[in-house]
Short mmCIF file of C-alpha atoms and ligand atoms in Angstrom, two decimals:
data_model
loop_
_atom_site.label_atom_id
_atom_site.label_comp_id
_atom_site.label_asym_id
_atom_site.label_seq_id
_atom_site.Cartn_x
_atom_site.Cartn_y
_atom_site.Cartn_z
CA UNK A 1 -6.85 13.41 -14.21
CA UNK A 2 -7.44 16.99 -15.92
CA UNK A 3 -8.11 18.02 -19.80
CA UNK A 4 -5.39 21.22 -19.19
CA UNK A 5 -2.31 20.33 -21.60
CA UNK A 6 -4.61 18.14 -23.41
CA UNK A 7 -4.12 19.41 -26.99
CA UNK A 8 -6.63 18.90 -29.72
CA UNK A 9 -5.25 18.19 -33.49
CA UNK A 10 -6.37 19.37 -36.49
CA UNK A 11 -7.63 16.84 -37.68
CA UNK A 12 -9.79 16.51 -34.38
CA UNK A 13 -8.01 14.29 -32.19
CA UNK A 14 -6.30 14.16 -27.96
CA UNK A 15 -3.96 12.30 -27.19
CA UNK A 16 -4.14 11.06 -23.20
CA UNK A 17 -1.75 9.39 -20.48
CA UNK A 18 -4.50 7.49 -17.72
CA UNK A 19 -2.24 6.88 -14.79
CA UNK A 20 -2.39 3.70 -12.65
CA UNK A 21 -4.15 4.31 -8.81
CA UNK A 22 -3.00 2.53 -5.66
CA UNK A 23 -5.24 2.79 -2.50
CA UNK A 24 -3.46 3.69 0.43
CA UNK A 25 -6.00 2.30 2.65
CA UNK A 26 -9.77 0.33 2.01
CA UNK A 27 -11.99 0.15 4.77
CA UNK A 28 -14.59 -2.31 3.86
CA UNK A 29 -17.65 -0.66 6.17
CA UNK A 30 -20.67 -3.49 5.17
CA UNK A 31 -23.02 -4.62 2.42
CA UNK A 32 -25.68 -2.64 1.17
CA UNK A 33 -28.83 -3.27 0.03
CA UNK A 34 -27.98 -3.03 -3.53
CA UNK A 35 -24.85 -5.07 -3.91
CA UNK A 36 -22.58 -2.78 -3.32
CA UNK A 37 -19.97 -2.42 0.29
CA UNK A 38 -19.61 0.89 2.10
CA UNK A 39 -15.68 1.55 1.39
CA UNK A 40 -13.37 4.30 2.77
CA UNK A 41 -10.38 4.65 0.28
CA UNK A 42 -7.56 6.69 -0.25
CA UNK A 43 -7.11 6.80 -3.71
CA UNK A 44 -2.64 7.81 -4.84
CA UNK A 45 -2.33 7.94 -9.13
CA UNK A 46 0.62 7.18 -9.72
CA UNK A 47 2.99 7.74 -12.80
CA UNK A 48 2.33 3.90 -14.23
CA UNK A 49 -0.07 5.20 -17.94
CA UNK A 50 -1.91 3.38 -20.04
CA UNK A 51 -1.64 5.37 -23.28
CA UNK A 52 -4.87 7.25 -25.72
CA UNK A 53 -6.12 8.71 -27.90
CA UNK A 54 -9.68 9.76 -28.93
CA UNK A 55 -10.93 11.17 -32.34
CA UNK A 56 -14.24 12.57 -34.16
CA UNK A 57 -16.47 10.33 -36.37
CA UNK A 58 -18.32 11.63 -38.99
CA UNK A 59 -20.57 9.45 -38.02
CA UNK A 60 -22.33 8.40 -34.91
CA UNK A 61 -20.47 5.35 -34.10
CA UNK A 62 -17.83 3.56 -31.40
CA UNK A 63 -14.76 2.13 -33.03
CA UNK A 64 -12.27 1.34 -30.12
CA UNK A 65 -8.76 -0.27 -31.17
CA UNK A 66 -7.82 -2.54 -27.80
CA UNK A 67 -4.77 -5.02 -29.58
CA UNK A 68 -4.60 -6.41 -26.16
CA UNK A 69 -8.35 -6.14 -24.75
CA UNK A 70 -9.06 -9.23 -25.27
CA UNK A 71 -12.90 -8.93 -24.31
CA UNK A 72 -16.00 -8.29 -26.05
CA UNK A 73 -15.66 -4.54 -27.03
CA UNK A 74 -18.78 -3.77 -25.50
CA UNK A 75 -17.06 -4.60 -22.11
CA UNK A 76 -14.00 -2.43 -22.53
CA UNK A 77 -14.57 0.53 -19.98
CA UNK A 78 -13.85 2.48 -23.05
CA UNK A 79 -16.12 1.95 -25.31
CA UNK A 80 -18.97 2.12 -22.53
CA UNK A 81 -17.43 5.48 -22.15
CA UNK A 82 -17.78 7.06 -25.80
CA UNK A 83 -21.21 5.20 -25.92
CA UNK A 84 -22.34 7.26 -22.74
CA UNK A 85 -20.10 10.45 -24.60
CA UNK A 86 -22.61 10.51 -27.14
CA UNK A 87 -26.00 9.40 -25.23
CA UNK A 88 -25.92 11.64 -23.24
CA UNK A 89 -24.49 14.79 -25.27
CA UNK A 90 -26.48 13.86 -28.37
CA UNK A 91 -23.95 15.31 -30.38
CA UNK A 92 -23.94 12.83 -34.02
CA UNK A 93 -20.84 12.78 -34.73
CA UNK A 94 -18.93 9.25 -32.76
CA UNK A 95 -15.55 8.47 -31.17
CA UNK A 96 -13.02 6.38 -32.49
CA UNK A 97 -10.38 5.42 -29.11
CA UNK A 98 -6.92 3.58 -29.09
CA UNK A 99 -5.74 2.26 -26.32
CA UNK A 100 -2.17 1.28 -25.93
CA UNK A 101 -2.49 -0.91 -22.14
CA UNK A 102 0.50 -0.60 -19.86
CA UNK A 103 -1.09 -0.91 -16.67
CA UNK A 104 -1.84 -4.30 -16.10
CA UNK A 105 -5.72 -5.72 -16.23
CA UNK A 106 -7.43 -6.83 -12.47
CA UNK A 107 -3.98 -5.50 -11.14
CA UNK A 108 -6.45 -3.75 -8.06
CA UNK A 109 -4.01 -1.09 -9.78
CA UNK A 110 -7.42 0.89 -11.64
CA UNK A 111 -6.30 0.56 -15.80
CA UNK A 112 -9.80 0.26 -16.66
CA UNK A 113 -11.45 3.38 -14.72
CA UNK A 114 -8.80 5.19 -15.32
CA UNK A 115 -8.77 4.55 -19.25
CA UNK A 116 -12.84 5.36 -19.67
CA UNK A 117 -12.71 8.89 -17.44
CA UNK A 118 -9.72 9.74 -20.27
CA UNK A 119 -12.29 9.41 -22.68
CA UNK A 120 -14.71 11.15 -21.19
CA UNK A 121 -12.90 13.53 -20.70
CA UNK A 122 -11.05 13.74 -23.65
CA UNK A 123 -13.93 13.39 -26.37
CA UNK A 124 -15.24 16.96 -24.50
CA UNK A 125 -12.59 18.06 -24.43
CA UNK A 126 -12.42 16.92 -28.62
CA UNK A 127 -16.43 17.98 -28.76
CA UNK A 128 -16.01 21.32 -27.78
CA UNK A 129 -18.34 20.58 -24.60
CA UNK A 130 -18.43 21.54 -20.65
CA UNK A 131 -20.52 19.29 -18.54
CA UNK A 132 -20.46 20.37 -15.10
CA UNK A 133 -18.74 18.34 -12.56
CA UNK A 134 -21.35 16.99 -11.37
CA UNK A 135 -22.07 16.07 -13.92
CA UNK A 136 -19.29 14.32 -14.99
CA UNK A 137 -19.31 12.80 -11.79
CA UNK A 138 -22.60 11.57 -13.36
CA UNK A 139 -21.14 10.06 -16.16
CA UNK A 140 -18.26 8.27 -14.85
CA UNK A 141 -20.00 6.69 -12.31
CA UNK A 142 -22.48 4.73 -14.00
CA UNK A 143 -18.77 3.51 -15.29
CA UNK A 144 -17.27 2.10 -12.53
CA UNK A 145 -16.51 2.97 -8.30
CA UNK A 146 -13.13 4.32 -9.25
CA UNK A 147 -13.93 6.22 -11.90
CA UNK A 148 -14.92 9.51 -11.01
CA UNK A 149 -11.65 8.72 -9.01
CA UNK A 150 -9.36 9.29 -12.61
CA UNK A 151 -11.43 12.93 -13.18
CA UNK A 152 -9.64 14.69 -10.63
CA UNK A 153 -5.86 14.37 -10.10
CA UNK A 154 -3.26 13.16 -6.81
CA UNK A 155 -4.76 11.81 -3.79
CA UNK A 156 -8.09 11.90 -2.13
CA UNK A 157 -10.57 9.71 0.17
CA UNK A 158 -13.55 8.05 -1.98
CA UNK A 159 -16.49 6.66 -0.01
CA UNK A 160 -19.47 5.54 -1.15
CA UNK A 161 -18.63 2.18 -2.91
CA UNK A 162 -16.03 4.28 -3.93
CA UNK A 163 -17.85 6.58 -5.79
CA UNK A 164 -18.40 9.59 -3.68
CA UNK A 165 -15.25 11.05 -4.07
CA UNK A 166 -12.71 14.46 -2.24
CA UNK A 167 -9.22 15.63 -3.34
CA UNK A 168 -6.41 16.16 -0.97
CA UNK A 169 -4.93 19.43 -1.44
CA UNK A 170 -1.70 19.64 0.24
CA UNK A 171 1.47 18.01 -1.52
CA UNK A 172 1.60 14.26 -1.58
CA UNK A 173 4.53 12.72 0.96
CA UNK A 174 8.09 11.44 -0.71
CA UNK A 175 9.18 8.24 -0.96
CA UNK A 176 9.95 5.71 -2.78
CA UNK A 177 7.33 2.92 -5.28
CA UNK A 178 7.00 0.24 -6.34
CA UNK A 179 4.75 -1.90 -7.69
CA UNK A 180 4.31 -5.32 -8.49
CA UNK A 181 2.18 -6.68 -10.85
CA UNK A 182 2.35 -11.07 -10.34
CA UNK A 183 1.02 -11.91 -14.08
CA UNK A 184 -2.27 -13.00 -13.50
CA UNK A 185 -5.57 -11.41 -12.53
CA UNK A 186 -8.27 -11.24 -9.64
CA UNK A 187 -11.59 -10.24 -10.22
CA UNK A 188 -13.44 -7.99 -7.88
CA UNK A 189 -16.81 -8.93 -7.86
CA UNK A 190 -14.85 -12.40 -6.46
CA UNK A 191 -13.35 -10.35 -4.26
CA UNK A 192 -15.88 -8.90 -2.36
CA UNK A 193 -18.13 -12.17 -2.73
CA UNK A 194 -15.80 -14.03 -0.39
CA UNK A 195 -15.40 -11.61 2.07
CA UNK A 196 -17.42 -12.54 5.28
CA UNK A 197 -19.15 -9.91 7.01
CA UNK A 198 -19.01 -10.83 10.03
CA UNK A 199 -14.83 -10.43 9.91
CA UNK A 200 -15.44 -6.63 9.28
CA UNK A 201 -13.98 -4.56 12.12
CA UNK A 202 -15.05 -1.21 11.16
CA UNK A 203 -12.64 1.07 12.44
CA UNK A 204 -12.40 5.16 11.63
CA UNK A 205 -10.25 5.93 13.20
CA UNK A 206 -7.18 4.02 11.58
CA UNK A 207 -8.43 6.17 8.53
CA UNK A 208 -8.54 9.25 10.37
CA UNK A 209 -4.81 8.12 11.60
CA UNK A 210 -3.74 6.90 8.02
CA UNK A 211 -5.08 10.21 5.95
CA UNK A 212 -3.64 12.27 8.93
CA UNK A 213 -0.57 10.64 8.32
CA UNK A 214 -0.78 11.39 4.71
CA UNK A 215 -1.89 14.96 5.46
CA UNK A 216 1.56 15.62 7.13
CA UNK A 217 3.63 14.53 4.98
CA UNK A 218 5.00 11.51 7.30
CA UNK A 219 5.64 8.68 4.70
CA UNK A 220 7.07 6.41 7.55
CA UNK A 221 3.91 6.56 9.02
CA UNK A 222 2.05 6.05 6.07
CA UNK A 223 3.37 3.00 5.99
CA UNK A 224 2.85 1.50 9.01
CA UNK A 225 -1.01 2.62 8.87
CA UNK A 226 -1.99 1.74 5.50
CA UNK A 227 -4.26 -1.28 5.39
CA UNK A 228 -6.58 -3.75 3.34
CA UNK A 229 -9.61 -4.94 4.08
CA UNK A 230 -9.66 -7.12 0.84
CA UNK A 231 -6.08 -8.61 0.75
CA UNK A 232 -6.04 -11.40 3.44
CA UNK A 233 -9.21 -12.74 0.84
CA UNK A 234 -6.62 -11.95 -2.08
CA UNK A 235 -3.57 -13.66 0.02
CA UNK A 236 -6.07 -16.45 0.57
CA UNK A 237 -6.96 -17.35 -2.86
CA UNK A 238 -2.95 -16.86 -4.18
CA UNK A 239 -0.85 -17.83 -1.77
CA UNK A 240 2.12 -17.10 -3.69
CA UNK A 241 0.55 -13.46 -2.98
CA UNK A 242 1.55 -13.57 0.22
CA UNK A 243 5.20 -14.70 -0.21
CA UNK A 244 6.21 -11.83 -2.49
CA UNK A 245 4.06 -9.08 0.09
CA UNK A 246 6.54 -10.89 2.41
CA UNK A 247 9.35 -9.80 0.08
CA UNK A 248 8.41 -6.95 -1.55
CA UNK A 249 8.05 -5.75 2.55
CA UNK A 250 11.70 -6.16 3.13
CA UNK A 251 13.23 -3.29 4.11
CA UNK A 252 10.43 -1.12 2.63
CA UNK A 253 7.98 1.20 5.04
CA UNK A 254 5.40 -0.97 4.12
CA UNK A 255 3.78 -3.68 0.92
CA UNK A 256 0.50 -4.29 0.91
CA UNK A 257 -2.60 -5.20 -2.74
CA UNK A 258 -3.86 -2.54 -3.99
CA UNK A 259 -7.14 -2.41 -4.27
CA UNK A 260 -9.37 -6.46 -4.88
CA UNK A 261 -5.63 -6.96 -6.09
CA UNK A 262 -3.70 -8.34 -7.85
CA UNK A 263 -0.81 -5.87 -7.45
CA UNK A 264 1.48 -5.27 -4.09
CA UNK A 265 3.00 -2.34 -4.00
CA UNK A 266 5.54 -1.12 -1.41
CA UNK A 267 7.13 2.33 0.40
CA UNK A 268 10.36 2.73 -0.03
CA UNK A 269 12.28 6.34 1.86
CA UNK A 270 13.70 7.03 -1.30
CA UNK A 271 13.19 6.71 -4.81
CA UNK A 272 17.22 5.26 -4.85
CA UNK A 273 15.88 2.57 -2.31
CA UNK A 274 12.57 1.32 -4.63
CA UNK A 275 15.30 1.09 -7.28
CA UNK A 276 17.55 -0.43 -5.52
CA UNK A 277 14.78 -3.34 -4.15
CA UNK A 278 13.39 -3.49 -7.79
CA UNK A 279 16.88 -4.44 -8.62
CA UNK A 280 16.72 -7.09 -6.09
CA UNK A 281 13.10 -8.65 -6.77
CA UNK A 282 13.60 -8.79 -10.49
CA UNK A 283 14.41 -12.67 -11.55
CA UNK A 284 13.48 -14.04 -7.82
CA UNK A 285 10.09 -12.91 -8.38
CA UNK A 286 7.96 -13.78 -11.43
CA UNK A 287 5.57 -11.34 -13.07
CA UNK A 288 6.90 -7.18 -13.57
CA UNK A 289 8.13 -5.00 -11.03
CA UNK A 290 8.75 -1.27 -11.75
CA UNK A 291 9.41 1.96 -10.00
CA UNK A 292 6.76 4.80 -9.66
CA UNK A 293 5.66 8.01 -7.84
CA UNK A 294 3.23 9.36 -5.93
CA UNK A 295 1.64 12.03 -8.40
CA UNK A 296 0.20 15.78 -6.46
CA UNK A 297 -2.72 17.31 -8.09
CA UNK A 298 0.09 19.70 -10.34
CA UNK A 299 0.72 17.09 -12.64
CA UNK A 300 -1.63 17.43 -15.77
CA UNK A 301 -0.75 13.81 -17.36
CA UNK A 302 -2.96 15.30 -20.68
CA UNK A 303 -0.98 14.93 -23.22
CA UNK A 304 1.67 13.69 -25.42
CA UNK A 305 1.92 16.63 -28.14
CA UNK A 306 1.68 15.37 -32.00
O1 C5P B 1 -17.65 -0.16 -9.59
P1 C5P B 1 -17.11 -1.87 -10.25
O2 C5P B 1 -18.68 -1.96 -11.46
O3 C5P B 1 -16.34 -1.20 -10.59
O4 C5P B 1 -17.63 -3.07 -9.33
C1 C5P B 1 -17.32 -3.77 -9.66
C2 C5P B 1 -17.77 -5.03 -8.32
O5 C5P B 1 -17.70 -5.27 -7.52
C3 C5P B 1 -19.27 -4.77 -8.61
O6 C5P B 1 -20.62 -5.19 -9.56
C4 C5P B 1 -19.51 -5.25 -6.73
O7 C5P B 1 -19.91 -6.69 -7.27
C5 C5P B 1 -17.88 -4.80 -6.46
N1 C5P B 1 -17.70 -3.78 -5.07
C6 C5P B 1 -18.61 -4.33 -4.06
N2 C5P B 1 -18.64 -2.65 -2.96
C7 C5P B 1 -17.67 -2.01 -4.42
C8 C5P B 1 -17.36 -1.96 -5.80
C9 C5P B 1 -17.00 -2.74 -5.90
O8 C5P B 1 -18.51 -4.69 -4.02
N3 C5P B 1 -17.64 -0.36 -3.11
#
């Protein structure tokens, strides 16, 4: 995500589109003493968005308007992002965040993380604050392992617990993309917790080969080489996901669970093939099926004008 193009309106408001991500590769390398897992992942931003409005408040407070959110306000990452911003900057004012969700929650698509990054970027823009990239990354990583990725755009390699991000600068592979959300959520801590460390076979080579396929723009190789060490846990937990994956894989270059699930994405030769597959599968699979595309670094998902 970038603030380029985010337009602060005279009333002190920015409107932001926060994109989803998929993980084209996710290797779990081992468990760390701090309880997290050491991973190597290939993040790819995709054209499925939540919408946010971030506004200035005169008094020092955080207000969240999120009609689709069913939890305690403080558990929402947008609320936490606003708190961190106000705490770290020590500004006298406050923030109001209005959030309209389209990215399914608990789907391994990074919606909550993207929203949180959008609040940080939007708040900086509203208040005219320019923290260093390192400082922003530090705030973001306090919010969650996936949040730093959303401060950049396009694709990136994530290491550590996912928070150490190295953007990939070449053009994105051209292919069709379909994203299936089954209509139920999977908990990231539960999925990581169910991993059997003895079952991990860390091979750095498969990750290097995957990233090389991405860099070459070779969608066919990408489809063949995609992998996700968390996938089997998700598929074991919900047998119907395995059937959905089989259905999505038919005619695709590859299909895979994203992150810790529950969503599954599939790559196709082109957009038309993806749309045809979506037409075939809608009605056959419960939940929602959407076509999308990879976002490159050139995409600014800043603004919606007002
Ligand atoms: O960083 P985040 O808050 O998104 O992580 C949620 C949970 O997922 C962590 O508390 C941890 O249980 C698990 N996790 C992990 N290893 C990672 C990322 C997340 O074990 N690399």
